[in-house]
Tab-separated table of C-alpha atoms in Angstrom:
chain	number	residue	atom	x	y	z
A	90	GLN	CA	-142.346	5.943	47.639
A	91	ILE	CA	-139.067	4.103	47.543
A	92	THR	CA	-136.015	5.792	46.028
A	93	LEU	CA	-132.247	4.980	46.088
A	94	LYS	CA	-129.357	6.948	44.910
A	95	GLU	CA	-125.733	5.871	44.606
A	96	SER	CA	-122.872	8.315	45.100
A	97	GLY	CA	-119.116	8.190	45.041
A	98	PRO	CA	-116.096	9.040	42.840
A	99	THR	CA	-116.469	8.847	39.121
A	100	LEU	CA	-112.743	8.087	38.610
A	101	VAL	CA	-110.358	6.095	40.662
A	102	LYS	CA	-106.836	5.073	40.078
A	103	PRO	CA	-105.688	1.383	39.916
A	104	THR	CA	-104.910	-0.060	43.343
A	105	GLN	CA	-107.071	2.566	45.062
A	106	THR	CA	-110.003	1.724	47.260
A	107	LEU	CA	-113.501	2.680	46.052
A	108	THR	CA	-116.181	3.815	48.487
A	109	LEU	CA	-119.691	4.020	47.293
A	110	THR	CA	-122.769	5.210	49.284
A	111	CYS	CA	-126.396	4.201	48.666
A	112	THR	CA	-128.792	6.708	50.190
A	113	PHE	CA	-132.397	5.598	50.211
A	114	SER	CA	-135.850	6.592	51.350
A	115	GLY	CA	-139.207	5.006	51.577
A	116	PHE	CA	-138.083	2.037	53.742
A	117	SER	CA	-135.938	1.433	56.824
A	118	LEU	CA	-132.930	-0.921	57.418
A	119	SER	CA	-134.336	-1.381	61.024
A	120	THR	CA	-137.371	-3.251	59.652
A	121	SER	CA	-137.164	-6.991	59.929
A	122	GLY	CA	-136.418	-8.743	56.567
A	123	VAL	CA	-135.136	-5.640	54.871
A	124	GLY	CA	-131.734	-5.558	53.112
A	125	VAL	CA	-129.850	-3.502	50.527
A	126	GLY	CA	-127.663	-4.975	47.859
A	127	TRP	CA	-125.125	-3.749	45.346
A	128	ILE	CA	-124.988	-4.819	41.694
A	129	ARG	CA	-122.532	-3.652	38.981
A	130	GLN	CA	-122.531	-3.712	35.189
A	131	PRO	CA	-119.349	-3.167	33.135
A	132	PRO	CA	-119.994	-1.304	29.868
A	133	GLY	CA	-121.857	-3.466	27.388
A	134	LYS	CA	-121.860	-6.487	29.754
A	135	ALA	CA	-124.271	-8.259	32.048
A	136	LEU	CA	-125.390	-7.487	35.592
A	137	GLU	CA	-123.278	-8.835	38.440
A	138	TRP	CA	-124.360	-9.076	42.160
A	139	LEU	CA	-121.734	-7.959	44.649
A	140	ALA	CA	-123.038	-7.810	48.211
A	141	LEU	CA	-126.040	-7.585	50.475
A	142	ILE	CA	-126.566	-6.311	54.015
A	143	TYR	CA	-129.667	-6.986	56.108
A	144	TRP	CA	-131.460	-5.219	58.926
A	145	ASN	CA	-129.778	-7.653	61.377
A	146	ASP	CA	-126.390	-6.864	59.980
A	147	ASP	CA	-126.081	-10.262	58.237
A	148	LYS	CA	-123.763	-9.709	55.257
A	149	ARG	CA	-123.417	-11.649	52.033
A	150	TYR	CA	-120.732	-11.217	49.409
A	151	SER	CA	-119.956	-12.512	45.976
A	152	PRO	CA	-117.413	-15.226	46.471
A	153	SER	CA	-115.249	-14.053	43.589
A	154	LEU	CA	-115.001	-10.537	45.191
A	155	LYS	CA	-115.321	-11.324	48.881
A	156	SER	CA	-111.756	-10.568	49.780
A	157	ARG	CA	-112.042	-7.034	48.380
A	158	LEU	CA	-115.497	-6.051	49.436
A	159	THR	CA	-116.942	-4.594	52.695
A	160	ILE	CA	-120.527	-3.596	53.030
A	161	THR	CA	-121.824	-1.554	56.112
A	162	LYS	CA	-124.977	0.250	57.026
A	163	ASP	CA	-125.961	3.474	58.865
A	164	THR	CA	-129.595	2.873	59.714
A	165	SER	CA	-129.985	6.420	61.156
A	166	LYS	CA	-128.855	7.964	57.924
A	167	ASN	CA	-130.674	5.526	55.631
A	168	GLN	CA	-127.355	4.705	53.977
A	169	VAL	CA	-125.362	1.633	52.907
A	170	VAL	CA	-121.682	1.849	52.085
A	171	LEU	CA	-119.748	-0.511	49.846
A	172	THR	CA	-115.949	-0.399	49.761
A	173	MET	CA	-113.910	-2.238	47.206
A	174	THR	CA	-110.248	-2.377	47.600
A	175	ASN	CA	-107.408	-2.743	45.022
A	176	MET	CA	-109.391	-1.382	42.159
A	177	ASP	CA	-108.477	-2.467	38.595
A	178	PRO	CA	-109.546	-1.266	35.146
A	179	VAL	CA	-111.748	-4.359	34.852
A	180	ASP	CA	-113.787	-2.950	37.767
A	181	THR	CA	-114.906	-0.096	35.490
A	182	ALA	CA	-118.679	-0.425	35.661
A	183	THR	CA	-121.959	1.261	36.574
A	184	TYR	CA	-122.772	0.342	40.215
A	185	TYR	CA	-126.341	0.110	41.403
A	186	CYS	CA	-127.931	-0.392	44.733
A	187	ALA	CA	-131.433	-1.996	45.274
A	188	PRO	CA	-133.519	-3.225	48.250
A	189	ILE	CA	-134.646	-6.626	49.258
A	190	HIS	CA	-137.464	-7.458	51.600
A	191	TRP	CA	-137.587	-11.050	52.823
A	192	ASN	CA	-137.976	-12.879	49.432
A	193	ASP	CA	-138.925	-9.829	47.401
A	194	CYS	CA	-135.589	-9.003	45.660
A	195	PHE	CA	-134.475	-5.891	43.881
A	196	ASP	CA	-137.875	-4.396	42.957
A	197	TYR	CA	-136.485	-0.865	42.946
A	198	TRP	CA	-133.082	0.426	41.660
A	199	GLY	CA	-131.054	3.451	41.921
A	200	GLN	CA	-130.018	5.356	38.843
A	201	GLY	CA	-126.565	3.900	39.121
A	202	THR	CA	-123.154	5.590	39.172
A	203	LEU	CA	-120.392	4.946	36.624
A	204	VAL	CA	-116.974	4.421	38.026
A	205	THR	CA	-113.989	4.380	35.824
A	206	VAL	CA	-110.655	2.932	36.910
A	207	SER	CA	-107.855	4.520	35.158
A	208	SER	CA	-104.479	6.009	35.853
B	93	ASP	CA	-122.978	-21.448	42.740
B	94	ILE	CA	-126.191	-21.527	40.605
B	95	GLN	CA	-125.470	-20.753	36.974
B	96	MET	CA	-128.185	-19.036	34.998
B	97	THR	CA	-128.314	-19.416	31.211
B	98	GLN	CA	-130.642	-17.520	28.775
B	99	SER	CA	-131.705	-18.259	25.310
B	100	PRO	CA	-131.503	-16.811	22.819
B	101	SER	CA	-128.755	-14.363	23.511
B	102	SER	CA	-130.392	-12.038	21.048
B	103	LEU	CA	-133.338	-11.922	18.803
B	104	SER	CA	-134.886	-9.658	16.096
B	105	ALA	CA	-138.556	-9.259	16.106
B	106	SER	CA	-141.301	-7.131	14.627
B	107	VAL	CA	-143.857	-5.058	16.372
B	108	GLY	CA	-146.802	-7.322	17.156
B	109	ASP	CA	-144.688	-10.454	17.352
B	110	ARG	CA	-144.934	-12.907	20.225
B	111	VAL	CA	-141.588	-13.172	21.902
B	112	THR	CA	-140.386	-15.853	24.370
B	113	ILE	CA	-137.099	-15.842	26.328
B	114	THR	CA	-135.950	-18.799	28.335
B	115	CYS	CA	-133.956	-18.800	31.467
B	116	ARG	CA	-132.374	-22.053	32.957
B	117	ALA	CA	-130.883	-22.606	36.324
B	118	SER	CA	-128.179	-25.207	36.912
B	119	GLN	CA	-130.197	-26.412	39.863
B	120	GLY	CA	-133.672	-26.046	41.245
B	121	ILE	CA	-134.548	-22.622	42.499
B	122	ARG	CA	-138.285	-23.080	43.233
B	123	ASN	CA	-139.863	-19.898	41.923
B	124	ASP	CA	-137.164	-17.509	43.282
B	125	LEU	CA	-136.742	-15.726	39.937
B	126	GLY	CA	-137.242	-12.294	38.654
B	127	TRP	CA	-137.174	-10.891	35.126
B	128	TYR	CA	-135.845	-7.392	34.389
B	129	GLN	CA	-135.900	-5.129	31.337
B	130	GLN	CA	-133.019	-2.765	30.728
B	131	LYS	CA	-132.769	-0.027	28.202
B	132	PRO	CA	-129.476	1.686	27.242
B	133	GLY	CA	-128.184	3.999	29.888
B	134	LYS	CA	-131.043	3.062	32.349
B	135	ALA	CA	-131.248	0.927	35.437
B	136	PRO	CA	-132.990	-2.336	35.202
B	137	LYS	CA	-136.633	-2.372	35.785
B	138	ARG	CA	-138.339	-5.516	37.267
B	139	LEU	CA	-141.178	-6.932	35.220
B	140	ILE	CA	-141.937	-10.193	36.882
B	141	TYR	CA	-141.252	-11.577	40.386
B	142	ALA	CA	-141.707	-14.967	41.954
B	143	ALA	CA	-141.324	-16.359	38.362
B	144	SER	CA	-144.828	-15.526	37.329
B	145	SER	CA	-146.244	-12.541	39.184
B	146	LEU	CA	-146.544	-9.270	37.232
B	147	GLN	CA	-144.914	-6.272	38.745
B	148	SER	CA	-147.414	-3.441	39.472
B	149	GLY	CA	-147.635	-1.022	36.568
B	150	VAL	CA	-146.073	-3.481	34.025
B	151	PRO	CA	-148.293	-4.070	30.984
B	152	SER	CA	-150.138	-7.329	30.958
B	153	ARG	CA	-148.498	-8.330	27.576
B	154	PHE	CA	-145.613	-9.412	29.779
B	155	SER	CA	-146.029	-12.815	31.485
B	156	GLY	CA	-143.670	-15.255	33.264
B	157	SER	CA	-143.912	-18.942	33.844
B	158	GLY	CA	-141.889	-21.850	35.237
B	159	SER	CA	-140.541	-23.337	38.392
B	160	GLY	CA	-137.596	-25.348	39.390
B	161	THR	CA	-134.941	-25.050	36.665
B	162	GLU	CA	-136.751	-23.614	33.552
B	163	PHE	CA	-138.473	-20.320	33.236
B	164	THR	CA	-139.908	-18.192	30.414
B	165	LEU	CA	-140.690	-14.615	29.845
B	166	THR	CA	-143.318	-14.002	27.199
B	167	ILE	CA	-144.217	-10.781	25.470
B	168	SER	CA	-147.540	-11.506	23.818
B	169	SER	CA	-147.404	-8.628	21.310
B	170	LEU	CA	-144.163	-6.740	21.076
B	171	GLN	CA	-144.346	-3.012	21.242
B	172	PRO	CA	-141.858	-0.375	20.149
B	173	GLU	CA	-140.966	0.400	23.698
B	174	ASP	CA	-140.064	-3.210	24.428
B	175	PHE	CA	-136.926	-3.218	22.474
B	176	ALA	CA	-134.366	-3.720	25.298
B	177	THR	CA	-132.173	-6.310	26.973
B	178	TYR	CA	-133.857	-8.733	29.397
B	179	TYR	CA	-132.163	-10.400	32.330
B	180	CYS	CA	-133.308	-13.068	34.767
B	181	LEU	CA	-132.113	-13.158	38.396
B	182	GLN	CA	-132.192	-16.092	40.774
B	183	HIS	CA	-132.351	-15.249	44.461
B	184	ASN	CA	-132.802	-18.710	45.873
B	185	SER	CA	-129.303	-19.002	47.155
B	186	TYR	CA	-126.086	-17.039	47.469
B	187	PRO	CA	-124.448	-15.911	45.444
B	188	LEU	CA	-127.333	-14.275	43.701
B	189	THR	CA	-126.819	-14.713	39.888
B	190	PHE	CA	-128.171	-12.982	36.796
B	191	GLY	CA	-128.513	-14.527	33.423
B	192	PRO	CA	-126.308	-13.151	30.627
B	193	GLY	CA	-129.149	-11.281	29.029
B	194	THR	CA	-131.228	-11.395	25.866
B	195	LYS	CA	-131.214	-8.512	23.592
B	196	VAL	CA	-134.373	-7.854	21.681
B	197	ASP	CA	-133.993	-5.564	18.679
B	198	ILE	CA	-136.029	-4.455	15.683
B	199	LYS	CA	-136.264	-6.734	12.744
């Protein structure tokens, strides 16, 4: 059974750095073809893909946010961490993580975590 | 970047209606497309993968078709639990892109 859970602060101040952790079970980031991605959704708006990291440490980022994002993995802990610098109120959103296995993309999702950016 | 558009952006339908949602890609994406259903306050749930394959556990009233640049999600007989927002996702190339969504509500 595959499960994912996002964790991190619910409130951050403008200009601060956000660190989110995705803790998963039911698959391993040491398996060929496996990756974990982050997606966000501002309140009332559409889904937006942010970043992906693969078993071989290949990393992909949304071009519009690439300068602010860093994605890393801890295979032994079954965790993927996303950091986003210089947070702004427009970054207020629910942040989700989801797995990818070769070409099978985002079949399971975490419950999401709402992050509010406000002073 | 591949842009995804969806039509309509919203629709009102009755229980039992046949509903079709279209997703178009700005360039060919083979069949690297998924359809997701999202209800308020919940995470998206994948309904269709590889454009036309039904996700395990998803009712057979949902179906997907298309390849290349045009795709459709069809609900053959709308049920009360189907009122939600539907998104397509292309994963053919980076950046991965979602469609803007189609909200299906009660007529």
